């Protein structure tokens, strides 16, 4: 574990932590209650467990992109790849697959100096156009300390749906606003960057899954002068050991439990499966059609859900189709042709349940 001198690298240096862009809000129909909208928007940013996420490094020698997006050295690519492995090796149910074509990738990574370290949050990255970046690193990856790997873990954390640890509603930090503006303005941040990345609380981040964890890889380190309270942070500042904290690991495993531990429920045509689910809970079904034809999958009940259909291909799950009824007075429905002798997985995620969360799924 690095010593205190190394832990203070960021605090003492002029290197900027992450500058998260303001995240888009999912549009919802009029009349959706604020509680329902909050839950739909936040759970909507968490991936359906079992999703395969493809990542690609922009490279102007191979892709049609600005030269500045290309990594300056292979060390950068190695460190980011190692950070994907570090998250995956926790046993989470998401897969990360490196691809060469940015058009095949949900996660498109650039290395533009002077453009900050940032990433879109969770499924918001799907809103970026395929010729855009969803993640950028401005950090110097050749420096010999913990900061490059820590930054890579942090940005991937955003892609997994994490916001900043110091901005969650449970954070008790009382800011010395004037000093925060002075300090970060001197680093070249706009007032809007400072509000978005430090001072604003994430009102949409309502999940109980996210406690205030000052050791989280998603929590910035702060000098004591930036903090008015509570004790002891206004005299000690907030620093922490690098890399994933024990709580980071626990939370990501709750969001994306290991697939091997998941209970797959066999789903048969014309037989409904009913369950009572809490917001954020997921179910997984396996389907082995006995003949090839178009099948329709639908949820029932006064619930906001997302349904996603995958085809099993060895150990991996290939995305086929999805539907999201969140905020609308209809139910999620997918129609897709399935083939005999192949195996499919249907995943259902509950966003928001009116009444008791009673829902049913049927294939017909
Ligand atoms: Zn960040």
Coordinates of N, CA and C and ligand atoms in Angstrom, one line a residue, residues 18-20 154-155 158 164 197 218 220, ligand 1:
X18 N -11.3 14.3 -11.5 CA -12.3 14.1 -12.6 C -13.2 15.3 -12.7
X19 N -13.5 15.7 -14.0 CA -14.4 16.7 -14.3 C -15.6 16.0 -15.0
X20 N -16.6 15.6 -14.3 CA -17.7 14.9 -14.8 C -18.6 15.9 -15.6
X154 N -11.6 5.2 -11.2 CA -12.7 6.2 -10.9 C -13.5 6.4 -12.1
X155 N -12.9 6.6 -13.3 CA -13.7 6.9 -14.5 C -14.6 5.7 -14.9
X158 N -17.7 5.6 -12.9 CA -18.8 6.4 -13.5 C -19.5 5.6 -14.5
X164 N -20.1 10.9 -7.9 CA -19.0 11.2 -6.9 C -19.4 11.0 -5.5
X197 N -19.3 19.2 -10.1 CA -18.4 18.1 -9.6 C -18.1 18.2 -8.1
X218 N -14.4 6.9 -5.7 CA -15.3 7.9 -6.3 C -15.3 9.2 -5.5
X220 N -13.3 12.5 -4.0 CA -12.1 13.3 -4.2 C -11.4 13.4 -2.9
Ligands
LIG1 ZN1 -15.5 11.6 -11.3

